[in-house]
XYZ file of C-alpha atoms in Angstrom:
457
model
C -63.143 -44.680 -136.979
C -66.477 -42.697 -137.410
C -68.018 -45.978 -135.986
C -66.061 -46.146 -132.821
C -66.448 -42.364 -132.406
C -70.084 -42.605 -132.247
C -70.416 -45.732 -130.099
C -67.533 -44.459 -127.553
C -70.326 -42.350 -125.528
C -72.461 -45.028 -125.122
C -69.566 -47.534 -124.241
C -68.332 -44.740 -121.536
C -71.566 -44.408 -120.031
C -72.366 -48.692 -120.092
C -68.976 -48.976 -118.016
C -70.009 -46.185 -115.138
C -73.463 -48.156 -114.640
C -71.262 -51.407 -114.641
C -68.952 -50.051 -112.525
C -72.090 -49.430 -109.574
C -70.567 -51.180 -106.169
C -72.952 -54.367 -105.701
C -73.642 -52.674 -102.163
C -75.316 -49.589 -103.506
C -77.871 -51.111 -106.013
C -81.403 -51.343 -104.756
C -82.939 -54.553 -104.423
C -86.512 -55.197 -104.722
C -86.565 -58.657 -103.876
C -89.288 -59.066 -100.984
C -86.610 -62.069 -99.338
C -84.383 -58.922 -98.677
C -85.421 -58.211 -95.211
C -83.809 -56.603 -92.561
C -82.052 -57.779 -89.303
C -82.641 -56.417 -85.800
C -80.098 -56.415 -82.508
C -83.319 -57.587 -80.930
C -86.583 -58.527 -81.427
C -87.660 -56.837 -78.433
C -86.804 -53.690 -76.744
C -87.565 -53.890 -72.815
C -87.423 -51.262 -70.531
C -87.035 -52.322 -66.662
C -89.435 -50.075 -64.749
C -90.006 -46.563 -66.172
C -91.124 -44.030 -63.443
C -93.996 -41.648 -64.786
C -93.722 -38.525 -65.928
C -89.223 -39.020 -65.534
C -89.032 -40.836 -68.793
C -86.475 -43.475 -68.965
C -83.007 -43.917 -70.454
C -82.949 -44.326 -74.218
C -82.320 -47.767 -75.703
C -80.770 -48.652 -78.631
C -81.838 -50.916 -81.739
C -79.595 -51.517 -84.328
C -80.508 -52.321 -87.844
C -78.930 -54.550 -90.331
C -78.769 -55.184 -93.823
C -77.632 -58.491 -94.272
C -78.062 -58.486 -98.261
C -75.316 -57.999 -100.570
C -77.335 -55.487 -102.567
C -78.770 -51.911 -100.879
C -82.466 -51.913 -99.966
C -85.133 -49.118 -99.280
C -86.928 -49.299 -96.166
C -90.226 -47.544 -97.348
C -91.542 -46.767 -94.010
C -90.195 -46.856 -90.153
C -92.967 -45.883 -87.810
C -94.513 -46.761 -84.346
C -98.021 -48.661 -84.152
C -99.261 -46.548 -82.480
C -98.585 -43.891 -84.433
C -99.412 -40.383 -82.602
C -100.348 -42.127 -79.411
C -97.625 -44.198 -78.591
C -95.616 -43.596 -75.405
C -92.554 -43.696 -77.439
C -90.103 -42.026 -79.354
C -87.852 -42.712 -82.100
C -85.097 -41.105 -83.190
C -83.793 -42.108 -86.562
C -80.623 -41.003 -88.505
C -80.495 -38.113 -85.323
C -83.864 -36.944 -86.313
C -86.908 -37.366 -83.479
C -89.530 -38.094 -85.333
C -92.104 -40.602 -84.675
C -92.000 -41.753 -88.850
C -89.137 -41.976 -91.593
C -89.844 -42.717 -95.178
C -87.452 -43.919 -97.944
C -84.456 -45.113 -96.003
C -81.293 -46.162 -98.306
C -79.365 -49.057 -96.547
C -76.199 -50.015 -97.881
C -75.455 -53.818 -98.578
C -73.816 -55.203 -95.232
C -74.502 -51.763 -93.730
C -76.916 -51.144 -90.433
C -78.525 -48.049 -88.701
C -78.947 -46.942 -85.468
C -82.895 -46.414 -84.277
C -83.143 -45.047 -80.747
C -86.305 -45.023 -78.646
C -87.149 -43.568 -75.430
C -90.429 -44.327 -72.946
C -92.803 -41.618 -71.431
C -95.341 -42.570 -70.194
C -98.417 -40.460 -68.432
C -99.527 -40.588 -65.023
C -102.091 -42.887 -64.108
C -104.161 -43.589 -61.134
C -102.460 -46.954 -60.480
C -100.115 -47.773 -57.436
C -99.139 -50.938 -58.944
C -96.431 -51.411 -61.898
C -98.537 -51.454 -65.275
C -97.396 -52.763 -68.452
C -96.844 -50.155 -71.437
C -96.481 -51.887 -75.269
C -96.116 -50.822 -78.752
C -93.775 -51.827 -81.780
C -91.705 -50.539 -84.443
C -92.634 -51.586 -87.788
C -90.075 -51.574 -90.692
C -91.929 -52.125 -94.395
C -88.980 -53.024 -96.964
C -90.010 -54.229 -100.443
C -93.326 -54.526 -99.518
C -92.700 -56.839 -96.609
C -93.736 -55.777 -93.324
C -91.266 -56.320 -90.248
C -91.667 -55.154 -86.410
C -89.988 -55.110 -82.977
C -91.842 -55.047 -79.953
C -91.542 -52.349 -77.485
C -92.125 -53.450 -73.465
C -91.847 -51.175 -70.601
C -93.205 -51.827 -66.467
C -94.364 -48.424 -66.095
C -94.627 -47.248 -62.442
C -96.565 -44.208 -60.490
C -94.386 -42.607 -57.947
C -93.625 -39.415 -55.343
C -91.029 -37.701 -56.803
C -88.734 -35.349 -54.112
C -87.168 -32.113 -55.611
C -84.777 -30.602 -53.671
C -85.910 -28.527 -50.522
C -86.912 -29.234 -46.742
C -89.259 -31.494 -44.932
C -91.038 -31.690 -41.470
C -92.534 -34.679 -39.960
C -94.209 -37.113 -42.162
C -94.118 -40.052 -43.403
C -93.387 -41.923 -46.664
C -96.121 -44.552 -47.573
C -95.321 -48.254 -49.526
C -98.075 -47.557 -51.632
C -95.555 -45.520 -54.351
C -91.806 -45.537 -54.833
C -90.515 -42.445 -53.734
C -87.708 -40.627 -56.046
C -85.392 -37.991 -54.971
C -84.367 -35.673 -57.338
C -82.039 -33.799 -55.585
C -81.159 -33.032 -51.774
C -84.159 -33.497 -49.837
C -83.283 -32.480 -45.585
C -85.324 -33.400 -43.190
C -85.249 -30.492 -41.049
C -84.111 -29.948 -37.459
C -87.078 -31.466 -34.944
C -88.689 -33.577 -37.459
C -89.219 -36.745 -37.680
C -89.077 -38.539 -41.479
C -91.093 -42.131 -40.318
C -90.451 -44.735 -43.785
C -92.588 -47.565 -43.359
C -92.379 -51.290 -43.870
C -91.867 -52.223 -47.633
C -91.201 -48.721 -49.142
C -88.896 -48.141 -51.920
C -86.420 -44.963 -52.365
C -84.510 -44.445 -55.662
C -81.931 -41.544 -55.836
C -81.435 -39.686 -59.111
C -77.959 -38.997 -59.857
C -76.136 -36.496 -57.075
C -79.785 -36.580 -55.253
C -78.683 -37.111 -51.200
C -81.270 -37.769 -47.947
C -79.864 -34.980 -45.507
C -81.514 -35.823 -41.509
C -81.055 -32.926 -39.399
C -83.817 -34.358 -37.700
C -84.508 -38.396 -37.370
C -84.703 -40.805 -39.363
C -86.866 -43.732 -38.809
C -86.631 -46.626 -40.975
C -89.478 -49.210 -40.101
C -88.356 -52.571 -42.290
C -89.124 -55.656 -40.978
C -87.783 -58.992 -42.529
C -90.446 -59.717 -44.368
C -91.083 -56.432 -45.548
C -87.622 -54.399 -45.847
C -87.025 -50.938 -47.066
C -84.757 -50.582 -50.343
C -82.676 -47.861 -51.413
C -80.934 -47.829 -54.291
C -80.484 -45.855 -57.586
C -82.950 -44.630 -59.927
C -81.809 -46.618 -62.602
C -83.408 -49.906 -63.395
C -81.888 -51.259 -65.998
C -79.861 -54.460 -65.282
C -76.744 -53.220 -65.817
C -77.201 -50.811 -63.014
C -78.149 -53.120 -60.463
C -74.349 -52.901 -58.745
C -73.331 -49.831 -60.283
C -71.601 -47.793 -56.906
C -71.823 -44.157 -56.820
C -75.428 -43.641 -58.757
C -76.847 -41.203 -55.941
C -74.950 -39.766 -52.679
C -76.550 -41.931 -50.132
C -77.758 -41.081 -46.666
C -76.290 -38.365 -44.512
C -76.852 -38.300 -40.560
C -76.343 -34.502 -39.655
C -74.801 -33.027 -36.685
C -78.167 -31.894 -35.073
C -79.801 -35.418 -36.025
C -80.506 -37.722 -32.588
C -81.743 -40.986 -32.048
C -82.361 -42.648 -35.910
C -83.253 -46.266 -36.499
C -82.530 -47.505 -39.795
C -84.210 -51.479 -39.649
C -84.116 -54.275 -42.306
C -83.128 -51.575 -45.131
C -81.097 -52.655 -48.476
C -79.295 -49.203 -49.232
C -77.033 -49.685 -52.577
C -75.469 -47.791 -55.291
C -74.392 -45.103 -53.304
C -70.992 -42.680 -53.372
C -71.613 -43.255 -48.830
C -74.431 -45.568 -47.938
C -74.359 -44.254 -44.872
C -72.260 -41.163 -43.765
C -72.610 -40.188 -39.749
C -71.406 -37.410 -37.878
C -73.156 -36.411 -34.969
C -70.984 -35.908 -31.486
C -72.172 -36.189 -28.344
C -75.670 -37.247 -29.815
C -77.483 -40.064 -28.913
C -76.531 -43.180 -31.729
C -77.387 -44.088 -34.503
C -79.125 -48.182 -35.070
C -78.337 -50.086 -38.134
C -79.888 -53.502 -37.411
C -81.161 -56.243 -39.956
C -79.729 -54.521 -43.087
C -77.603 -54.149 -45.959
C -75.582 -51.847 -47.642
C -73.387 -52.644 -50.648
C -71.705 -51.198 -53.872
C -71.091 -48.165 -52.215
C -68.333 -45.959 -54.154
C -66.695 -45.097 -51.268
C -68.009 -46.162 -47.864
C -70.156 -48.313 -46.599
C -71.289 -47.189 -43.487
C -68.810 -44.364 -41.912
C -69.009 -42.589 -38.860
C -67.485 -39.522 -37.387
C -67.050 -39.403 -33.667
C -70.022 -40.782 -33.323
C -72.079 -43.540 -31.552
C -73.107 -45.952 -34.013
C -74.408 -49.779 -33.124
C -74.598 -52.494 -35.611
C -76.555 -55.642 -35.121
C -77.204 -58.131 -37.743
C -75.840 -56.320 -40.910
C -74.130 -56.731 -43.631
C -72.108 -54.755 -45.722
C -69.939 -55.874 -48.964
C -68.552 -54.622 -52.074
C -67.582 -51.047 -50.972
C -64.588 -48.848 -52.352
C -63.593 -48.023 -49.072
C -64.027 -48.873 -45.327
C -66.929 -51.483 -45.481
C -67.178 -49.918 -41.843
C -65.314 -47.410 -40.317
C -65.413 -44.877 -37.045
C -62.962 -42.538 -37.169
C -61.942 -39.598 -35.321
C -62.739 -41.535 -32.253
C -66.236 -42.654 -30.966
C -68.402 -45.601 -29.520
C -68.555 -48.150 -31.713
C -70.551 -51.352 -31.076
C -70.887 -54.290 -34.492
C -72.480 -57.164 -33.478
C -73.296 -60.122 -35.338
C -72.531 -58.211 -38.150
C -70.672 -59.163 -41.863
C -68.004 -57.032 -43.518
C -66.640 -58.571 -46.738
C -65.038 -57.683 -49.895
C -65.305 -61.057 -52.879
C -64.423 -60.003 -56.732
C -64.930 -55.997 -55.926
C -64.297 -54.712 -58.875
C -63.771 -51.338 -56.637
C -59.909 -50.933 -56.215
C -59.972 -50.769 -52.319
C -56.755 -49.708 -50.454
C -58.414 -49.294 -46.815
C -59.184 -52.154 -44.430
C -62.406 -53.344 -44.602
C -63.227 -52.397 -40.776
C -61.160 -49.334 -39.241
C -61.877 -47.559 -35.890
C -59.621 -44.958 -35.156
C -58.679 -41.880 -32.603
C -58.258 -39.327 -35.689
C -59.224 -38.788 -39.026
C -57.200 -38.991 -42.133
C -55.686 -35.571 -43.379
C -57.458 -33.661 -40.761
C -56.112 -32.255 -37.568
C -58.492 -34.184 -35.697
C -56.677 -36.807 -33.068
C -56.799 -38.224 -30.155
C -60.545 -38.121 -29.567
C -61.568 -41.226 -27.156
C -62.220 -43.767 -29.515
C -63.835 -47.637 -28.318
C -64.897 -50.515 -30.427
C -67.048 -53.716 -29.215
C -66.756 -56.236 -31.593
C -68.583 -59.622 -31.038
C -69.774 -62.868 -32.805
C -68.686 -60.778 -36.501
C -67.029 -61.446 -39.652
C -64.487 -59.206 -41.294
C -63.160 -60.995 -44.454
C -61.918 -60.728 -48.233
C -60.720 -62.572 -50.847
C -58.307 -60.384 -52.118
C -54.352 -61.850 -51.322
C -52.824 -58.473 -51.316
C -55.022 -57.221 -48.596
C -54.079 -59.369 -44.941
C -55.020 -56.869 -42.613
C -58.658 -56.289 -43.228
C -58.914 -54.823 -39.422
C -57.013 -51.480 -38.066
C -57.887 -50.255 -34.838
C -55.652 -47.457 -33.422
C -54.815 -47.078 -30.978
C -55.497 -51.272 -30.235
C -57.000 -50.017 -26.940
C -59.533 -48.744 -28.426
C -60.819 -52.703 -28.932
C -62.355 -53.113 -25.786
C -63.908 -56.166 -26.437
C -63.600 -58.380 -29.650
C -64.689 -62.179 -29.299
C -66.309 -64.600 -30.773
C -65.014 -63.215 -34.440
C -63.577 -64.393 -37.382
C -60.872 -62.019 -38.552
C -58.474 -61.068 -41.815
C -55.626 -59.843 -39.632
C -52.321 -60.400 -39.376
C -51.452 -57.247 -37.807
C -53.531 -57.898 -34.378
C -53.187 -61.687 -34.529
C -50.992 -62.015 -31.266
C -53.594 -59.313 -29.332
C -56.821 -61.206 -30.833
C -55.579 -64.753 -30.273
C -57.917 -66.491 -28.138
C -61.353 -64.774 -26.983
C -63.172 -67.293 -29.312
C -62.328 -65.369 -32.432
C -60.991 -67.735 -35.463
C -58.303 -65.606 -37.322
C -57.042 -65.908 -41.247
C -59.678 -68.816 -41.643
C -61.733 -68.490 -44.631
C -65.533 -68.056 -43.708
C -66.577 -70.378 -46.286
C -69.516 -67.993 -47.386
C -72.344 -69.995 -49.681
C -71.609 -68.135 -52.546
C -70.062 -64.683 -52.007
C -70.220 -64.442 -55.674
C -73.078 -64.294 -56.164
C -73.575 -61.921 -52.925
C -74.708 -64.823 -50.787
C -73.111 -64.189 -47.710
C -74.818 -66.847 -45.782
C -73.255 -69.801 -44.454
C -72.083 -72.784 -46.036
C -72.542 -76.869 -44.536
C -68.749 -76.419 -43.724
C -68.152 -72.758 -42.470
C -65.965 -72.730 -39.137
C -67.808 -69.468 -37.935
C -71.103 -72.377 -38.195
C -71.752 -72.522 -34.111
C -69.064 -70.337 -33.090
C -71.027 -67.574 -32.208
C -71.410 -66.135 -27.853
C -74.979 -66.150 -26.914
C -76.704 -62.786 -26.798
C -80.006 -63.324 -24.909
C -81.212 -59.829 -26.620
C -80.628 -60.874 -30.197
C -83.146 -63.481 -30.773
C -83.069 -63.446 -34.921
C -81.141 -62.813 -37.611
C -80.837 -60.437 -40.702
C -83.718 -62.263 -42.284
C -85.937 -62.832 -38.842
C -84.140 -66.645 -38.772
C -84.354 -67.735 -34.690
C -80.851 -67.530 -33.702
C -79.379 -71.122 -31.572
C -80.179 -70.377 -27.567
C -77.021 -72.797 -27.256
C -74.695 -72.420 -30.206
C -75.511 -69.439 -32.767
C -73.430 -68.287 -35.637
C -70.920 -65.580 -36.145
C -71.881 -63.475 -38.865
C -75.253 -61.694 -40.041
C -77.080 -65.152 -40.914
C -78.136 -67.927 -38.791
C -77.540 -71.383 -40.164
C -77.667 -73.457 -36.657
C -80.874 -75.085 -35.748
C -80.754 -76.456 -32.103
């Protein structure tokens, strides 16, 4: 009895060490390395001095038994362009890290990177490196670093923005009454969240087809690319007069284009694009807007819409809605003699529509076109139209109604023609439209309807 009473300490404290979970006893074995989410971490162009969005790495312990990751730290150390933060604590080193067996951690690491003197994108590298029993394991960090004007909120005069640089708005930037904001070929606007372009002046965008003007938001990760809603868009102002807005992409707006400007000379939207727009695409109110080679696709709203009467001229133009994940309960094209939930009504409203598509792919949506009162169409030919509504009225005219376009592959947001498409020759010769939205010679005999030209005489 004396025996067992003397042994029974030493048998209690054998079965609490046998008792250890496999999972929390350190391994030294230098085979027990670590796993990573990725082996590289690459950041889509960071603009200078904004820092970027933080990415994520995730850790893993594939090993049945804990290990001790000695050291996490960045190459280069003091000088690196990174930071980590590790276990919620910024620091650019951790020592003596306890992982779990069949556990992981989260590292996070964010890019800022200086100002340079370079126009062009430069490349900015480092790596993480993870020592664990002596073995030494890394993940490369990659970002496209990029110079660039940045726009805080406040007014402008006339000037122009340059293609050297992106320009970034930060906030609301107006161009004020009497000036003239000139954007020439090739430049490149990103809008920060909520940031808007206000023209109480004009607005001259300069694209060409080779060289076209993109808008979009200031995120550039690849996940953003056809995010809607990431900045407010443009916004013509009542006192604005005479803009041009030629061969611009404008995307990942809440309006790509919002107009309201009575009794002021109109507004040209020719050779562009505007898509994954929260709301609208382009929308005018009582207005003159004219639309000539354009298309516009994937917006939450009206693709196109004039409301509160107007003069309203689309031609050659594309309007369609394929696999928008945007829950859309408006047609895509509406012109109008009032505005919804206003008192606004019975303004003179008039619509020219010619050689255009307006089409979806949704089967719950048949009437893609409203135009109220049907008047207001004063001329629509040479069309092809998602309408069952005005089917008897637009019969005829050369327009081809309820007959699928038979886009390339509007899936991929190829809106051009395919071998087969009926709209393929269709088109009414307009002597002054010579090209199309990407500077393609439009048929002198038999063009097509829609924004691209696939016809060669």
């Amino acid at each position: 009895m004396r025996y067992l009473l003397a042994i029974l300490p030493l048998l209690l404290l054998l079965s609490v060490f046998g008792c250890e979970p496999k999972d929390e006893v350190i391994t030294t074995d230098p085979n027990a390395v670590l796993r990573f989410s990725a082996d590289t971490l690459l950041f889509d162009t960071v603009f200078v001095s904004r820092g970027s969005i933080t990415k994520r790495l995730k850790v893993y312990n594939r090993n049945e038994k804990a290990v001790r990751i000695s050291q996490v730290t960045l190459a280069g150390a003091g000088n690196s362009p990174y930071q980590l933060t590790i276990n919620g604590v910024q620091a650019p080193l951790a020592n003596n890290l306890e992982l779990r067996g069949g556990d992981s951690l989260y590292v996070l690491v964010k890019a800022n990177i200086n100002p340079t003197d370079e126009n062009q994108p430069f490349l900015v590298a480092d790596s993480i490196l993870f020592t664990t029993n002596g073995q030494q394991q890394n993940v490369k960090l990659v970002a496209y670093g990029q110079n660039a004007y940045f726009h805080r909120k406040g007014r402008i005069g006339t000037t122009t923005w340059a293609s050297d640089k992106p320009h970034v708005l930060l906030d609301s930037v107006l161009v004020e009454e009497g000036a003239v904001l000139t954007i020439d070929p090739g430049a490149r606007i990103y809008g920060a969240n909520k940031s808007v372009l206000l023209v109480a002046g004009q607005l001259q965008v300069q694209g060409t087809p080779q060289e076209r003007v993109y808008f979009s938001g200031y995120r550039r990760e690849e996940g953003y690319r056809t995010l809607p809603g990431q900045w407010e868009g443009i916004r013509i102002l009542a006192t604005s007069a005479g803009n041009q807005i030629k061969y611009a992409d404008i995307k990942n707006t809440v309006y790509g284009l919002r107009i309201g400007n009575p009794g002021k000379t109109g507004t040209l939207i020719e050779g562009s694009i505007v898509a994954h727009a929260l709301l609208g695409g382009v929308v005018a109110f009582t207005s003159e807007v004219q639309l000539v080679n354009t298309l516009i696709y994937n917006c939450g709203q009206y693709g196109f819409g004039g409301l509160g009467g107007g003069k309203y001229e689309l031609l050659y133009t594309t309007i369609a809605s394929y696999q928008n994940p945007l829950q859309r309960e408006t047609p895509l094209l509406a012109v109008t003699d009032f505005i919804p939930e206003t008192d606004i009504k019975d303004q003179p409203a008039s619509l020219r529509l010619v050689n255009s598509i307006v089409y979806s792919d949704g089967y719950s949506t048949v009437n893609e076109v409203l135009v109220e009162p049907a008047t207001a169409a004063t001329e629509v030919s040479h069309s092809l139209l998602r309408t069952q509504m005005y089917r008897e009225l637009l019969e005829g005219k050369g327009n081809l109604l309820n007959t699928e376009p038979k886009f390339k592959a509007p899936t991929k947001y190829d809106f051009s023609l395919d071998t087969l498409s009926p709209a393929s020759g269709a088109a009414k010769v307009l002597s002054t439209i010579r090209h199309d939205i990407k500077g393609t010679p439009r048929s002198t005999t038999r063009p097509d309807i829609g924004a691209y030209e696939r016809t060669v005489d």
